[in-house]
Amino acid sequence: LKQPFIKQNQGQTLPSSSTIAALKFNPEDIQTGLQQNEFIAYYQPQINLKTGELHGAEALVRWHHPNGLIMPDDFLPLIESNQQILLLTESVIEQALKQMTIWLESGLPPLQISINLSAAYLYELDLPALMTRLLKRYQAPADMITFEITERIGLSDHNQAVSDTLTRLRLKSFSLSIDDFGTGYSSLSQLNQLPFNEIKIDKSFVFHMLSSPISKAIVESSVTLSHQLGVRCVAEGIETEEMKQALCKMGCHIGQGYLYSKALPPDEFLNWTENYISE
Ligand code: C2E
Ligand code: CA
Ligand code: CA
Ligand code: CA
């Protein structure tokens, strides 16, 4: 479903891996890239669909490789060693927390920041301990941070270590989101067994909700489910005003997508918010 929708990187100064299909890099370059801090968190605005106000931002990592910009789908699958996973995750989290402080100092209202985690990382990382350290260093409030958890490999929702980690994070007031809700392993049984307080409807359903009755039904029942469970509902991949209207009518709380903006480097994000708020 990804291919027909490649629109990201429009207007970016660096060439992107989706436009330069043959962009060459070696998996070993990842090590160098980590050492050189080439992995940069970009931010995509999240909007309160009812009020139109800026709600927050999702951090999405890009690789500023010497040969061009590389998108996460092109390098995340190549990151294999635990050490690399830890370094990348820690770097993205730290960049995001630093950014929260900078934005507050620039006069933005407090923004909810979402950070992506692959479920598999949760085995490697003592995330609650890391977060305690980082929150102290950056004076950031836990309740403004959401972890979006994706399952690519079928994390057993009954895995005790993972479930303990997630519970500890919720007890510390972090929010937990089921990313790509409705696809693959990201589904109902997790909502039932793990302490999630947000569902994130996958863009594949949002893209087709106006043309496919099945996609529309999936979106609609996800929104209804979120209401019944009292959890926040976020829709990604909103590209048109019509999609936004439909989601708003269903009662979806938060939305993000190219209708508002693609993911932006930190300073461009700040510019974007200034224009958005003053409109
Ligand atoms: P995701 O978490 O499902 O993120 C949504 C993806 O959809 C992002 O792609 C975003 O740029 C794109 N998107 C958002 N709105 C629209 C829209 O309106 N139209 C279209 N066509 N696309 C839209 P991106 O940034 O390439 O990220 C791909 C995936 O890589 C993410 O999917 C996430 O699973 C993963 N990822 C990104 N950053 C990180 C990270 O720091 N850590 C981890 N573990 N995974 C990450
Ligand atoms: Ca996500
Ligand atoms: Ca998704
Ligand atoms: Ca995804």
Coordinates of C-alpha atoms and ligand atoms in Angstrom, one line a residue:
L1 CA 0.0 0.0 0.0
K2 CA 3.0 2.3 0.5
Q3 CA 4.1 2.7 -3.1
P4 CA 1.3 4.7 -4.7
F5 CA 1.4 7.3 -2.0
I6 CA 5.0 8.3 -2.0
K7 CA 4.8 12.0 -1.5
Q8 CA 7.1 12.5 1.4
N9 CA 10.1 14.7 1.0
Q10 CA 8.5 17.1 -1.4
G11 CA 10.5 20.3 -1.3
Q12 CA 13.2 18.9 0.9
T13 CA 16.7 20.1 0.1
L14 CA 18.3 16.8 0.3
P15 CA 17.6 14.2 -2.3
S16 CA 15.5 11.4 -0.8
S17 CA 15.7 7.7 -1.0
S18 CA 12.3 7.5 -2.6
T19 CA 13.3 9.7 -5.5
I20 CA 16.8 8.3 -5.9
A21 CA 15.8 4.7 -5.9
A22 CA 19.4 3.6 -6.3
L23 CA 20.8 5.6 -3.4
K24 CA 23.6 3.4 -2.1
F25 CA 24.5 2.8 1.4
N26 CA 26.0 -0.1 3.3
P27 CA 24.4 -1.5 6.4
E28 CA 27.8 -0.9 8.1
D29 CA 27.3 2.9 7.4
I30 CA 24.6 2.8 10.1
Q31 CA 27.4 2.5 12.7
T32 CA 29.2 5.5 11.4
G33 CA 25.9 7.4 11.0
L34 CA 25.1 6.8 14.7
Q35 CA 28.5 8.0 15.7
Q36 CA 28.2 11.1 13.5
N37 CA 24.6 11.8 14.8
E38 CA 23.2 11.5 11.3
F39 CA 19.8 10.2 12.5
I40 CA 17.6 13.2 12.9
A41 CA 14.1 13.4 14.4
Y42 CA 11.6 15.2 12.1
Y43 CA 8.2 16.3 13.5
Q44 CA 4.7 15.9 12.0
P45 CA 2.0 18.1 13.5
Q46 CA -1.0 16.4 15.2
I47 CA -4.2 18.5 15.2
N48 CA -7.2 18.5 17.4
L49 CA -9.9 17.8 14.8
K50 CA -12.7 19.4 16.7
T51 CA -11.0 22.7 17.6
G52 CA -8.4 22.8 14.9
E53 CA -5.7 23.6 17.5
L54 CA -2.2 22.1 17.4
H55 CA -2.2 19.1 19.7
G56 CA 1.3 17.8 19.3
A57 CA 3.8 16.2 17.0
E58 CA 5.0 12.8 16.1
A59 CA 8.8 12.3 15.9
L60 CA 9.8 10.5 12.7
V61 CA 13.4 9.7 12.2
R62 CA 15.4 10.4 9.0
W63 CA 18.9 9.5 8.1
H64 CA 21.0 12.5 6.9
H65 CA 23.4 10.2 5.0
P66 CA 26.3 11.9 3.2
N67 CA 24.7 10.7 -0.1
G68 CA 21.2 12.0 0.7
L69 CA 18.2 11.7 2.9
I70 CA 17.1 8.1 3.7
M71 CA 13.7 7.3 5.0
P72 CA 13.1 5.0 7.9
D73 CA 11.5 2.2 5.9
D74 CA 14.7 1.9 4.0
F75 CA 17.1 1.7 6.9
L76 CA 15.2 0.5 10.0
P77 CA 15.0 -3.1 8.7
L78 CA 18.8 -3.0 8.4
I79 CA 19.4 -2.1 12.0
E80 CA 20.1 -5.3 13.6
S81 CA 22.4 -5.2 16.6
N82 CA 20.9 -4.5 19.9
Q83 CA 23.5 -1.8 20.5
Q84 CA 22.4 0.1 17.3
I85 CA 18.7 -0.2 18.3
L86 CA 19.5 1.2 21.7
L87 CA 21.6 4.1 20.4
L88 CA 19.0 5.1 17.7
T89 CA 16.1 4.9 20.1
E90 CA 17.9 6.8 22.8
S91 CA 19.0 9.5 20.3
V92 CA 15.4 10.0 19.0
I93 CA 14.0 10.3 22.5
E94 CA 16.7 12.7 23.6
Q95 CA 16.3 14.9 20.5
A96 CA 12.5 15.0 21.1
L97 CA 12.8 16.0 24.8
K98 CA 15.4 18.6 23.9
Q99 CA 13.0 19.9 21.2
M100 CA 10.1 20.1 23.7
T101 CA 12.1 22.5 25.8
I102 CA 13.2 24.6 22.9
W103 CA 9.6 24.9 21.6
L104 CA 8.3 25.9 25.0
E105 CA 11.0 28.6 25.3
S106 CA 10.0 29.8 21.8
G107 CA 6.5 30.5 23.1
L108 CA 4.7 27.4 21.7
P109 CA 2.0 25.9 24.0
P110 CA 3.0 22.6 25.6
L111 CA 2.8 19.9 22.8
Q112 CA 2.2 16.2 23.2
I113 CA 5.1 14.5 21.6
S114 CA 4.8 11.0 20.2
I115 CA 7.8 8.7 19.8
N116 CA 7.8 5.5 17.8
L117 CA 9.0 2.2 19.4
S118 CA 9.2 -1.2 17.8
A119 CA 7.8 -3.7 20.2
A120 CA 11.0 -5.7 19.8
Y121 CA 13.0 -2.9 21.3
L122 CA 11.1 -3.3 24.5
Y123 CA 13.1 -6.4 25.2
E124 CA 16.4 -4.7 24.9
L125 CA 15.8 -1.4 26.6
D126 CA 15.1 -0.5 30.2
L127 CA 12.8 2.2 28.9
P128 CA 11.3 3.3 32.3
A129 CA 14.9 3.8 33.7
L130 CA 16.0 5.6 30.6
M131 CA 13.0 7.9 30.7
T132 CA 13.5 8.7 34.4
R133 CA 17.0 9.8 33.6
L134 CA 16.1 11.8 30.6
L135 CA 13.0 13.5 32.2
K136 CA 15.2 14.7 35.0
R137 CA 17.9 16.0 32.6
Y138 CA 15.4 17.9 30.3
Q139 CA 12.7 18.7 32.9
A140 CA 10.0 17.3 30.7
P141 CA 6.7 16.1 32.0
A142 CA 5.9 12.4 31.4
D143 CA 2.2 13.1 30.7
M144 CA 3.2 15.0 27.5
I145 CA 5.0 12.0 26.0
T146 CA 3.3 9.2 24.1
F147 CA 5.0 6.0 23.0
E148 CA 3.6 4.6 19.8
I149 CA 4.2 0.9 19.8
T150 CA 4.3 -1.1 16.5
E151 CA 4.4 -4.8 16.3
R152 CA 6.1 -6.1 13.3
I153 CA 6.8 -9.6 14.5
G154 CA 3.8 -10.5 16.7
L155 CA 4.9 -9.6 20.1
S156 CA 3.1 -12.0 22.3
D157 CA 0.8 -9.7 24.3
H158 CA 1.1 -12.0 27.2
N159 CA 4.9 -11.6 27.3
Q160 CA 5.5 -10.7 31.0
A161 CA 8.6 -8.5 30.5
V162 CA 7.0 -6.3 27.9
S163 CA 3.7 -6.0 29.7
D164 CA 5.6 -5.0 32.9
T165 CA 7.5 -2.4 31.0
L166 CA 4.4 -0.9 29.6
T167 CA 2.6 -0.9 32.9
R168 CA 5.5 0.8 34.6
L169 CA 5.4 3.5 31.8
R170 CA 1.7 4.1 32.3
L171 CA 2.2 4.3 36.1
K172 CA 4.7 7.1 35.4
S173 CA 2.0 8.9 33.3
F174 CA 3.4 8.3 29.9
S175 CA 0.8 7.6 27.2
L176 CA 0.9 4.4 25.2
S177 CA -0.5 4.2 21.7
I178 CA -1.2 1.1 19.6
D179 CA 0.3 2.2 16.3
D180 CA -1.0 0.9 12.9
F181 CA -4.3 -0.1 14.6
G182 CA -6.2 -2.6 12.6
T183 CA -3.2 -4.0 10.7
G184 CA -1.1 -7.1 11.4
Y185 CA -0.7 -7.7 15.1
S186 CA -2.0 -4.4 16.3
S187 CA -5.4 -5.2 17.3
L188 CA -8.1 -5.8 19.8
S189 CA -6.5 -8.3 22.1
Q190 CA -3.7 -5.8 22.9
L191 CA -6.2 -3.2 24.0
N192 CA -7.7 -5.8 26.3
Q193 CA -4.4 -7.0 27.8
L194 CA -2.1 -4.1 27.8
P195 CA -2.4 -0.6 29.4
F196 CA -2.8 1.4 26.1
N197 CA -4.7 4.7 26.3
E198 CA -4.5 5.7 22.6
I199 CA -5.2 3.9 19.3
K200 CA -3.7 5.2 16.1
I201 CA -5.7 4.3 13.0
D202 CA -3.4 3.2 10.2
K203 CA -3.2 5.4 7.1
S204 CA -4.1 2.6 4.8
F205 CA -7.7 2.7 6.2
V206 CA -7.8 6.5 6.2
F207 CA -6.6 6.7 2.5
H208 CA -9.5 4.5 1.4
M209 CA -12.3 5.4 3.8
L210 CA -14.1 7.6 1.2
S211 CA -14.0 5.0 -1.6
S212 CA -14.1 1.7 0.2
P213 CA -17.0 0.8 2.5
I214 CA -14.8 -1.7 4.3
S215 CA -12.1 0.8 5.1
K216 CA -14.8 3.2 6.2
A217 CA -16.3 0.6 8.5
I218 CA -12.9 -0.2 10.0
V219 CA -12.2 3.5 10.7
E220 CA -15.7 4.0 12.1
S221 CA -15.6 1.0 14.4
S222 CA -12.1 1.9 15.6
V223 CA -13.4 5.4 16.5
T224 CA -16.4 4.0 18.3
L225 CA -14.3 1.5 20.1
S226 CA -12.0 4.3 21.4
H227 CA -15.1 6.1 22.7
Q228 CA -16.4 3.1 24.5
L229 CA -13.0 2.3 26.1
G230 CA -12.3 6.0 26.9
V231 CA -9.1 6.1 25.0
R232 CA -7.7 8.8 22.7
C233 CA -8.2 8.2 19.0
V234 CA -5.7 9.4 16.4
A235 CA -6.0 9.1 12.6
E236 CA -2.9 9.4 10.4
G237 CA -2.7 9.9 6.6
I238 CA -5.3 12.6 6.4
E239 CA -4.6 14.1 2.9
T240 CA -7.9 15.8 2.1
E241 CA -10.4 18.1 3.7
E242 CA -13.1 15.5 2.9
M243 CA -11.2 12.8 4.9
K244 CA -10.8 15.3 7.8
Q245 CA -14.5 16.2 7.7
A246 CA -15.5 12.5 7.8
L247 CA -13.2 11.7 10.7
C248 CA -14.4 14.7 12.6
K249 CA -18.0 13.7 12.1
M250 CA -17.2 10.2 13.4
G251 CA -15.7 11.8 16.5
C252 CA -12.1 11.1 16.0
H253 CA -10.1 13.3 18.4
I254 CA -6.7 13.9 16.7
G255 CA -5.5 13.8 13.2
Q256 CA -2.3 14.2 11.2
G257 CA -1.4 14.0 7.6
Y258 CA -0.2 15.9 4.5
L259 CA -3.4 18.0 4.6
Y260 CA -1.6 19.8 7.5
S261 CA 2.0 19.0 6.9
K262 CA 4.6 16.3 6.3
A263 CA 7.2 15.6 9.0
L264 CA 9.5 18.7 9.2
P265 CA 12.9 19.4 10.6
P266 CA 12.7 21.1 14.0
D267 CA 13.2 24.7 12.9
E268 CA 10.8 24.3 9.9
F269 CA 8.3 22.8 12.3
L270 CA 8.5 26.0 14.4
N271 CA 7.9 28.2 11.3
W272 CA 5.0 26.0 10.3
T273 CA 3.3 26.4 13.7
E274 CA 3.7 30.2 13.6
N275 CA 1.9 30.3 10.2
Y276 CA -0.7 27.7 11.3
I277 CA -1.6 29.4 14.6
S278 CA -1.8 32.9 13.0
E279 CA -4.1 31.7 10.3
Ligands
C2E1 P1 4.3 5.2 11.2 O1 4.6 5.3 12.6 O2 3.0 4.5 10.9 O3 4.3 6.7 10.7 C1 3.4 7.2 9.7 C2 4.1 7.3 8.4 O4 3.2 7.8 7.4 C3 5.3 8.2 8.3 O5 6.2 7.7 7.4 C4 4.7 9.5 7.9 O6 5.6 10.4 7.3 C5 3.7 9.0 6.9 N1 2.6 9.9 6.7 C6 2.0 10.7 7.6 N2 1.0 11.4 7.0 C7 0.9 11.0 5.8 C8 0.0 11.3 4.7 O7 -0.9 12.1 4.8 N3 0.2 10.7 3.5 C9 1.2 9.8 3.3 N4 1.4 9.2 2.1 N5 2.1 9.4 4.3 C10 1.9 10.0 5.5 P2 7.8 7.6 7.7 O8 8.2 8.9 8.4 O9 8.5 7.3 6.4 O10 8.0 6.5 8.7 C11 7.7 5.1 8.4 C12 7.7 4.2 9.6 O11 9.0 4.1 10.2 C13 6.8 4.8 10.7 O12 5.5 4.4 10.4 C14 7.4 4.0 11.9 O13 6.8 2.7 12.0 C15 8.8 3.9 11.6 N6 9.6 5.0 12.3 C16 9.8 6.3 12.0 N7 10.6 6.9 12.9 C17 10.9 5.9 13.8 C18 11.6 5.9 15.1 O14 12.2 6.9 15.5 N8 11.7 4.7 15.7 C19 11.1 3.6 15.3 N9 11.2 2.5 16.0 N10 10.4 3.6 14.2 C20 10.2 4.7 13.4
CA2 CA 3.8 6.1 14.5
CA3 CA 0.9 3.6 10.4
CA4 CA 4.1 1.8 10.6

